[in-house]
Amino acid sequence: MNIYSAISANIWKSYVILVLFVVFAGAVAYVIGKATGYGPSAGVVVFILAVIYSFVSYFYSDKIVLATSGAREIQKKDNPELFHIVENLSIGDGMPMPKVYIVDDPAPNAFATGRDPKHAAVAATTGILERLNKAELEGVLAHELSHVKNYDTRLMAITAVIVGFIAMITDFFLRSMFWGGL
């Protein structure tokens, strides 16, 4: 398998996961709705919510990830070294410059997010910026940019958001059963 077939596989997996999620969520909600007495309307409502949630996870999962991590976007003047590293790596790899973020966290970490290279972001924690030298930081950020280029970020973000949705629906039905369902 070469890089292009891996990229193509990740793109298709993203779409397949979204479609299967909508079908799965609707079917599970239908079965639980029948079992709890809510009727088939519960399946229809959850199906509609799953479609909306799939749309949101595809277009906004990067913003959700950045917001939950407390990342703040930086410009070149805010942290020139970090910005230049990401800029140089992007130019060297022939991909668009992603947005650059810093997360105020002493733990050394970095991550990439976004649905494709044109809508990507790279974040580094203050902990990793303090601990690594320039060459080490370049290696870490090159690794993160490879996730963007391979569409790994889209696949993982969609998967994470969908798992969260399934957990919410399950919690809703369990609570409704505990407080008077069935």
C-alpha atoms as an extended CHARMM CRD file, in Angstrom:
* protein
*
       182  EXT
         1         1  MET       CA              0.0000000000        0.0000000000        0.0000000000  PROA      1               0.0000000000
         2         2  ASN       CA              1.4030000000        3.3920000000       -0.9370000000  PROA      2               0.0000000000
         3         3  ILE       CA              0.6080000000        6.8130000000        0.5360000000  PROA      3               0.0000000000
         4         4  TYR       CA             -2.0320000000        7.6110000000       -2.0930000000  PROA      4               0.0000000000
         5         5  SER       CA             -3.9890000000        4.4280000000       -1.5180000000  PROA      5               0.0000000000
         6         6  ALA       CA             -3.8040000000        5.0360000000        2.2660000000  PROA      6               0.0000000000
         7         7  ILE       CA             -5.1940000000        8.5420000000        1.7970000000  PROA      7               0.0000000000
         8         8  SER       CA             -7.9610000000        7.2480000000       -0.4640000000  PROA      8               0.0000000000
         9         9  ALA       CA             -8.8060000000        4.5120000000        2.0380000000  PROA      9               0.0000000000
        10        10  ASN       CA             -9.0850000000        7.0440000000        4.8850000000  PROA      10              0.0000000000
        11        11  ILE       CA            -11.3580000000        9.2900000000        2.8330000000  PROA      11              0.0000000000
        12        12  TRP       CA            -13.6840000000        6.3880000000        2.0130000000  PROA      12              0.0000000000
        13        13  LYS       CA            -13.6220000000        5.0870000000        5.5780000000  PROA      13              0.0000000000
        14        14  SER       CA            -14.8010000000        8.5030000000        6.7800000000  PROA      14              0.0000000000
        15        15  TYR       CA            -17.8340000000        8.4440000000        4.5130000000  PROA      15              0.0000000000
        16        16  VAL       CA            -18.6390000000        4.8050000000        5.2770000000  PROA      16              0.0000000000
        17        17  ILE       CA            -18.4490000000        5.4600000000        9.0320000000  PROA      17              0.0000000000
        18        18  LEU       CA            -20.8270000000        8.4250000000        8.7140000000  PROA      18              0.0000000000
        19        19  VAL       CA            -23.3890000000        6.4150000000        6.7290000000  PROA      19              0.0000000000
        20        20  LEU       CA            -23.1510000000        3.3540000000        8.9690000000  PROA      20              0.0000000000
        21        21  PHE       CA            -23.4640000000        5.5510000000       12.0380000000  PROA      21              0.0000000000
        22        22  VAL       CA            -26.7260000000        7.0670000000       10.8270000000  PROA      22              0.0000000000
        23        23  VAL       CA            -28.1590000000        3.6290000000       10.0410000000  PROA      23              0.0000000000
        24        24  PHE       CA            -26.9030000000        2.1100000000       13.3030000000  PROA      24              0.0000000000
        25        25  ALA       CA            -28.1500000000        4.9970000000       15.4790000000  PROA      25              0.0000000000
        26        26  GLY       CA            -31.5690000000        4.8960000000       13.8630000000  PROA      26              0.0000000000
        27        27  ALA       CA            -31.8710000000        1.1180000000       14.2440000000  PROA      27              0.0000000000
        28        28  VAL       CA            -30.7440000000        1.1220000000       17.8800000000  PROA      28              0.0000000000
        29        29  ALA       CA            -33.0910000000        3.9770000000       18.7250000000  PROA      29              0.0000000000
        30        30  TYR       CA            -35.9630000000        2.1740000000       17.0120000000  PROA      30              0.0000000000
        31        31  VAL       CA            -35.3350000000       -1.0100000000       18.9990000000  PROA      31              0.0000000000
        32        32  ILE       CA            -34.9250000000        0.8500000000       22.2930000000  PROA      32              0.0000000000
        33        33  GLY       CA            -37.9890000000        2.9610000000       21.5000000000  PROA      33              0.0000000000
        34        34  LYS       CA            -40.0780000000       -0.1670000000       20.9640000000  PROA      34              0.0000000000
        35        35  ALA       CA            -38.7000000000       -1.7570000000       24.1450000000  PROA      35              0.0000000000
        36        36  THR       CA            -39.2910000000        1.2990000000       26.3260000000  PROA      36              0.0000000000
        37        37  GLY       CA            -42.6930000000        2.1970000000       24.9420000000  PROA      37              0.0000000000
        38        38  TYR       CA            -41.6200000000        5.3310000000       23.1070000000  PROA      38              0.0000000000
        39        39  GLY       CA            -42.5990000000        3.6830000000       19.8350000000  PROA      39              0.0000000000
        40        40  PRO       CA            -41.0630000000        4.0260000000       16.3910000000  PROA      40              0.0000000000
        41        41  SER       CA            -41.0830000000        7.8090000000       16.6820000000  PROA      41              0.0000000000
        42        42  ALA       CA            -37.9850000000        7.5440000000       18.9030000000  PROA      42              0.0000000000
        43        43  GLY       CA            -36.1510000000        5.9160000000       16.0000000000  PROA      43              0.0000000000
        44        44  VAL       CA            -37.1940000000        8.6850000000       13.6190000000  PROA      44              0.0000000000
        45        45  VAL       CA            -36.1190000000       11.4260000000       16.0540000000  PROA      45              0.0000000000
        46        46  VAL       CA            -32.7600000000        9.7910000000       16.6950000000  PROA      46              0.0000000000
        47        47  PHE       CA            -32.2910000000        9.1900000000       12.9600000000  PROA      47              0.0000000000
        48        48  ILE       CA            -32.7940000000       12.9070000000       12.2980000000  PROA      48              0.0000000000
        49        49  LEU       CA            -30.4570000000       13.7960000000       15.1650000000  PROA      49              0.0000000000
        50        50  ALA       CA            -27.8600000000       11.3470000000       13.8040000000  PROA      50              0.0000000000
        51        51  VAL       CA            -27.9710000000       12.9920000000       10.3810000000  PROA      51              0.0000000000
        52        52  ILE       CA            -27.5400000000       16.4360000000       11.9600000000  PROA      52              0.0000000000
        53        53  TYR       CA            -24.7950000000       15.1470000000       14.2540000000  PROA      53              0.0000000000
        54        54  SER       CA            -22.9650000000       13.5660000000       11.2910000000  PROA      54              0.0000000000
        55        55  PHE       CA            -23.0620000000       16.8830000000        9.4650000000  PROA      55              0.0000000000
        56        56  VAL       CA            -21.7530000000       18.6880000000       12.5460000000  PROA      56              0.0000000000
        57        57  SER       CA            -19.0200000000       16.1190000000       13.1430000000  PROA      57              0.0000000000
        58        58  TYR       CA            -17.8290000000       16.3590000000        9.5340000000  PROA      58              0.0000000000
        59        59  PHE       CA            -17.6940000000       20.1500000000        9.3520000000  PROA      59              0.0000000000
        60        60  TYR       CA            -17.0460000000       21.1800000000       12.9660000000  PROA      60              0.0000000000
        61        61  SER       CA            -15.1660000000       18.3570000000       14.7020000000  PROA      61              0.0000000000
        62        62  ASP       CA            -11.9070000000       20.3210000000       14.5060000000  PROA      62              0.0000000000
        63        63  LYS       CA            -13.4780000000       23.3100000000       16.2260000000  PROA      63              0.0000000000
        64        64  ILE       CA            -14.9790000000       21.0430000000       18.8900000000  PROA      64              0.0000000000
        65        65  VAL       CA            -11.5960000000       19.4230000000       19.5790000000  PROA      65              0.0000000000
        66        66  LEU       CA             -9.8170000000       22.7820000000       19.7640000000  PROA      66              0.0000000000
        67        67  ALA       CA            -12.4760000000       24.2980000000       22.0240000000  PROA      67              0.0000000000
        68        68  THR       CA            -12.5060000000       21.3740000000       24.4470000000  PROA      68              0.0000000000
        69        69  SER       CA             -8.7180000000       21.4300000000       24.7140000000  PROA      69              0.0000000000
        70        70  GLY       CA             -8.6500000000       25.1680000000       25.4070000000  PROA      70              0.0000000000
        71        71  ALA       CA             -6.4450000000       25.8840000000       22.3970000000  PROA      71              0.0000000000
        72        72  ARG       CA             -5.8820000000       29.4700000000       21.3230000000  PROA      72              0.0000000000
        73        73  GLU       CA             -4.8930000000       30.3870000000       17.7920000000  PROA      73              0.0000000000
        74        74  ILE       CA             -1.5990000000       32.1880000000       17.3520000000  PROA      74              0.0000000000
        75        75  GLN       CA             -0.1670000000       34.3970000000       14.6600000000  PROA      75              0.0000000000
        76        76  LYS       CA              3.4550000000       34.7510000000       13.6070000000  PROA      76              0.0000000000
        77        77  LYS       CA              4.0870000000       37.5550000000       16.1200000000  PROA      77              0.0000000000
        78        78  ASP       CA              2.7870000000       35.4730000000       19.0640000000  PROA      78              0.0000000000
        79        79  ASN       CA              5.3140000000       32.6310000000       18.7400000000  PROA      79              0.0000000000
        80        80  PRO       CA              7.5670000000       33.1190000000       15.6900000000  PROA      80              0.0000000000
        81        81  GLU       CA              9.5490000000       29.8950000000       16.1620000000  PROA      81              0.0000000000
        82        82  LEU       CA              6.5120000000       27.6110000000       16.3410000000  PROA      82              0.0000000000
        83        83  PHE       CA              4.8050000000       29.4330000000       13.4910000000  PROA      83              0.0000000000
        84        84  HSD       CA              7.9100000000       29.2300000000       11.2540000000  PROA      84              0.0000000000
        85        85  ILE       CA              8.3830000000       25.5210000000       11.9680000000  PROA      85              0.0000000000
        86        86  VAL       CA              4.8150000000       24.7390000000       10.8960000000  PROA      86              0.0000000000
        87        87  GLU       CA              5.1040000000       27.0810000000        7.9160000000  PROA      87              0.0000000000
        88        88  ASN       CA              8.3820000000       25.5360000000        6.7060000000  PROA      88              0.0000000000
        89        89  LEU       CA              7.1200000000       21.9800000000        7.1320000000  PROA      89              0.0000000000
        90        90  SER       CA              3.9610000000       22.8320000000        5.2070000000  PROA      90              0.0000000000
        91        91  ILE       CA              5.9110000000       24.3940000000        2.3600000000  PROA      91              0.0000000000
        92        92  GLY       CA              8.3400000000       21.4740000000        2.2840000000  PROA      92              0.0000000000
        93        93  ASP       CA              5.4870000000       18.9780000000        2.0820000000  PROA      93              0.0000000000
        94        94  GLY       CA              3.5430000000       20.9900000000       -0.4780000000  PROA      94              0.0000000000
        95        95  MET       CA              0.4420000000       21.3440000000        1.6470000000  PROA      95              0.0000000000
        96        96  PRO       CA             -1.5340000000       24.4310000000        2.7180000000  PROA      96              0.0000000000
        97        97  MET       CA             -0.4750000000       26.1500000000        5.9240000000  PROA      97              0.0000000000
        98        98  PRO       CA             -2.7060000000       24.9490000000        8.7840000000  PROA      98              0.0000000000
        99        99  LYS       CA             -3.8110000000       27.2040000000       11.5950000000  PROA      99              0.0000000000
       100       100  VAL       CA             -1.4540000000       27.0590000000       14.5640000000  PROA      100             0.0000000000
       101       101  TYR       CA             -2.6600000000       26.7790000000       18.1600000000  PROA      101             0.0000000000
       102       102  ILE       CA             -1.1200000000       26.6760000000       21.6170000000  PROA      102             0.0000000000
       103       103  VAL       CA             -2.7020000000       24.8750000000       24.5610000000  PROA      103             0.0000000000
       104       104  ASP       CA             -1.7620000000       26.1260000000       28.0380000000  PROA      104             0.0000000000
       105       105  ASP       CA             -0.8400000000       22.7840000000       29.5780000000  PROA      105             0.0000000000
       106       106  PRO       CA              2.4290000000       21.7270000000       31.2110000000  PROA      106             0.0000000000
       107       107  ALA       CA              2.1440000000       18.1920000000       29.7850000000  PROA      107             0.0000000000
       108       108  PRO       CA              4.2150000000       17.7010000000       26.6200000000  PROA      108             0.0000000000
       109       109  ASN       CA              1.8000000000       17.0290000000       23.7850000000  PROA      109             0.0000000000
       110       110  ALA       CA              0.8680000000       18.0550000000       20.2550000000  PROA      110             0.0000000000
       111       111  PHE       CA             -2.0210000000       17.1500000000       17.9910000000  PROA      111             0.0000000000
       112       112  ALA       CA             -3.4940000000       17.8640000000       14.5960000000  PROA      112             0.0000000000
       113       113  THR       CA             -7.1380000000       18.1490000000       13.6530000000  PROA      113             0.0000000000
       114       114  GLY       CA             -9.2460000000       19.0810000000       10.6430000000  PROA      114             0.0000000000
       115       115  ARG       CA            -11.2480000000       17.4190000000        7.9030000000  PROA      115             0.0000000000
       116       116  ASP       CA             -8.6380000000       17.8950000000        5.1620000000  PROA      116             0.0000000000
       117       117  PRO       CA             -5.3510000000       19.7490000000        4.5280000000  PROA      117             0.0000000000
       118       118  LYS       CA             -7.2300000000       22.9250000000        3.5510000000  PROA      118             0.0000000000
       119       119  HSD       CA             -9.1370000000       22.9830000000        6.8490000000  PROA      119             0.0000000000
       120       120  ALA       CA             -6.4760000000       21.8170000000        9.2810000000  PROA      120             0.0000000000
       121       121  ALA       CA             -5.0120000000       22.9610000000       12.5650000000  PROA      121             0.0000000000
       122       122  VAL       CA             -1.9340000000       21.9570000000       14.5290000000  PROA      122             0.0000000000
       123       123  ALA       CA             -1.6750000000       22.5120000000       18.2790000000  PROA      123             0.0000000000
       124       124  ALA       CA              1.2060000000       22.2470000000       20.7020000000  PROA      124             0.0000000000
       125       125  THR       CA              1.1130000000       22.5040000000       24.4760000000  PROA      125             0.0000000000
       126       126  THR       CA              3.2520000000       24.9450000000       26.3940000000  PROA      126             0.0000000000
       127       127  GLY       CA              4.8550000000       21.9070000000       28.0260000000  PROA      127             0.0000000000
       128       128  ILE       CA              6.1870000000       20.5500000000       24.7430000000  PROA      128             0.0000000000
       129       129  LEU       CA              7.3800000000       23.9930000000       23.6640000000  PROA      129             0.0000000000
       130       130  GLU       CA              9.3940000000       24.3100000000       26.8860000000  PROA      130             0.0000000000
       131       131  ARG       CA             10.9160000000       20.8110000000       26.8090000000  PROA      131             0.0000000000
       132       132  LEU       CA             11.8890000000       20.1840000000       23.1910000000  PROA      132             0.0000000000
       133       133  ASN       CA             14.5820000000       21.8400000000       21.1260000000  PROA      133             0.0000000000
       134       134  LYS       CA             13.8510000000       23.0510000000       17.6000000000  PROA      134             0.0000000000
       135       135  ALA       CA             14.8490000000       19.8170000000       15.8340000000  PROA      135             0.0000000000
       136       136  GLU       CA             12.7340000000       17.6900000000       18.1780000000  PROA      136             0.0000000000
       137       137  LEU       CA              9.7750000000       20.0290000000       17.8000000000  PROA      137             0.0000000000
       138       138  GLU       CA             10.1220000000       19.8530000000       14.0060000000  PROA      138             0.0000000000
       139       139  GLY       CA              9.9470000000       16.0650000000       14.2090000000  PROA      139             0.0000000000
       140       140  VAL       CA              6.8260000000       16.1070000000       16.3650000000  PROA      140             0.0000000000
       141       141  LEU       CA              5.0700000000       18.6790000000       14.1790000000  PROA      141             0.0000000000
       142       142  ALA       CA              6.0730000000       16.8520000000       10.9770000000  PROA      142             0.0000000000
       143       143  HSD       CA              4.4360000000       13.7650000000       12.4530000000  PROA      143             0.0000000000
       144       144  GLU       CA              1.2580000000       15.7370000000       13.2090000000  PROA      144             0.0000000000
       145       145  LEU       CA              1.1960000000       17.2250000000        9.7030000000  PROA      145             0.0000000000
       146       146  SER       CA              1.4880000000       13.7170000000        8.2540000000  PROA      146             0.0000000000
       147       147  HSD       CA             -1.7920000000       12.8860000000       10.0200000000  PROA      147             0.0000000000
       148       148  VAL       CA             -3.4070000000       15.8460000000        8.2590000000  PROA      148             0.0000000000
       149       149  LYS       CA             -2.0080000000       14.8810000000        4.8700000000  PROA      149             0.0000000000
       150       150  ASN       CA             -3.1570000000       11.2640000000        5.2630000000  PROA      150             0.0000000000
       151       151  TYR       CA             -6.6810000000       12.3110000000        6.3900000000  PROA      151             0.0000000000
       152       152  ASP       CA             -6.1570000000       10.4910000000        9.6840000000  PROA      152             0.0000000000
       153       153  THR       CA             -7.4170000000       13.5710000000       11.5070000000  PROA      153             0.0000000000
       154       154  ARG       CA            -10.7920000000       13.5190000000        9.7800000000  PROA      154             0.0000000000
       155       155  LEU       CA            -11.2680000000        9.8160000000       10.3670000000  PROA      155             0.0000000000
       156       156  MET       CA            -10.3840000000       10.0140000000       14.0680000000  PROA      156             0.0000000000
       157       157  ALA       CA            -12.3480000000       13.2130000000       14.7580000000  PROA      157             0.0000000000
       158       158  ILE       CA            -15.4890000000       11.8080000000       13.1410000000  PROA      158             0.0000000000
       159       159  THR       CA            -15.0840000000        8.5680000000       15.0710000000  PROA      159             0.0000000000
       160       160  ALA       CA            -14.6300000000       10.3860000000       18.3850000000  PROA      160             0.0000000000
       161       161  VAL       CA            -17.6510000000       12.6300000000       17.8830000000  PROA      161             0.0000000000
       162       162  ILE       CA            -19.8180000000        9.6800000000       16.8500000000  PROA      162             0.0000000000
       163       163  VAL       CA            -18.7980000000        7.6580000000       19.8940000000  PROA      163             0.0000000000
       164       164  GLY       CA            -19.7760000000       10.6520000000       22.0320000000  PROA      164             0.0000000000
       165       165  PHE       CA            -23.1860000000       10.7910000000       20.3530000000  PROA      165             0.0000000000
       166       166  ILE       CA            -23.8150000000        7.0860000000       20.9430000000  PROA      166             0.0000000000
       167       167  ALA       CA            -22.8420000000        7.5390000000       24.6000000000  PROA      167             0.0000000000
       168       168  MET       CA            -25.3180000000       10.4520000000       24.9220000000  PROA      168             0.0000000000
       169       169  ILE       CA            -28.1930000000        8.5060000000       23.3510000000  PROA      169             0.0000000000
       170       170  THR       CA            -27.4770000000        5.4800000000       25.5180000000  PROA      170             0.0000000000
       171       171  ASP       CA            -27.3380000000        7.6400000000       28.6320000000  PROA      171             0.0000000000
       172       172  PHE       CA            -30.6400000000        9.2950000000       27.6970000000  PROA      172             0.0000000000
       173       173  PHE       CA            -32.4280000000        5.9600000000       27.3360000000  PROA      173             0.0000000000
       174       174  LEU       CA            -30.8840000000        4.5080000000       30.5060000000  PROA      174             0.0000000000
       175       175  ARG       CA            -31.9270000000        7.5520000000       32.5230000000  PROA      175             0.0000000000
       176       176  SER       CA            -35.4230000000        7.4820000000       31.0540000000  PROA      176             0.0000000000
       177       177  MET       CA            -35.7740000000        3.8190000000       32.0160000000  PROA      177             0.0000000000
       178       178  PHE       CA            -34.5090000000        4.5450000000       35.5390000000  PROA      178             0.0000000000
       179       179  TRP       CA            -36.8780000000        7.4870000000       36.0200000000  PROA      179             0.0000000000
       180       180  GLY       CA            -40.0610000000        5.9090000000       34.7410000000  PROA      180             0.0000000000
       181       181  GLY       CA            -39.5590000000        4.2680000000       31.3850000000  PROA      181             0.0000000000
       182       182  LEU       CA            -40.4210000000        0.6310000000       30.7210000000  PROA      182             0.0000000000
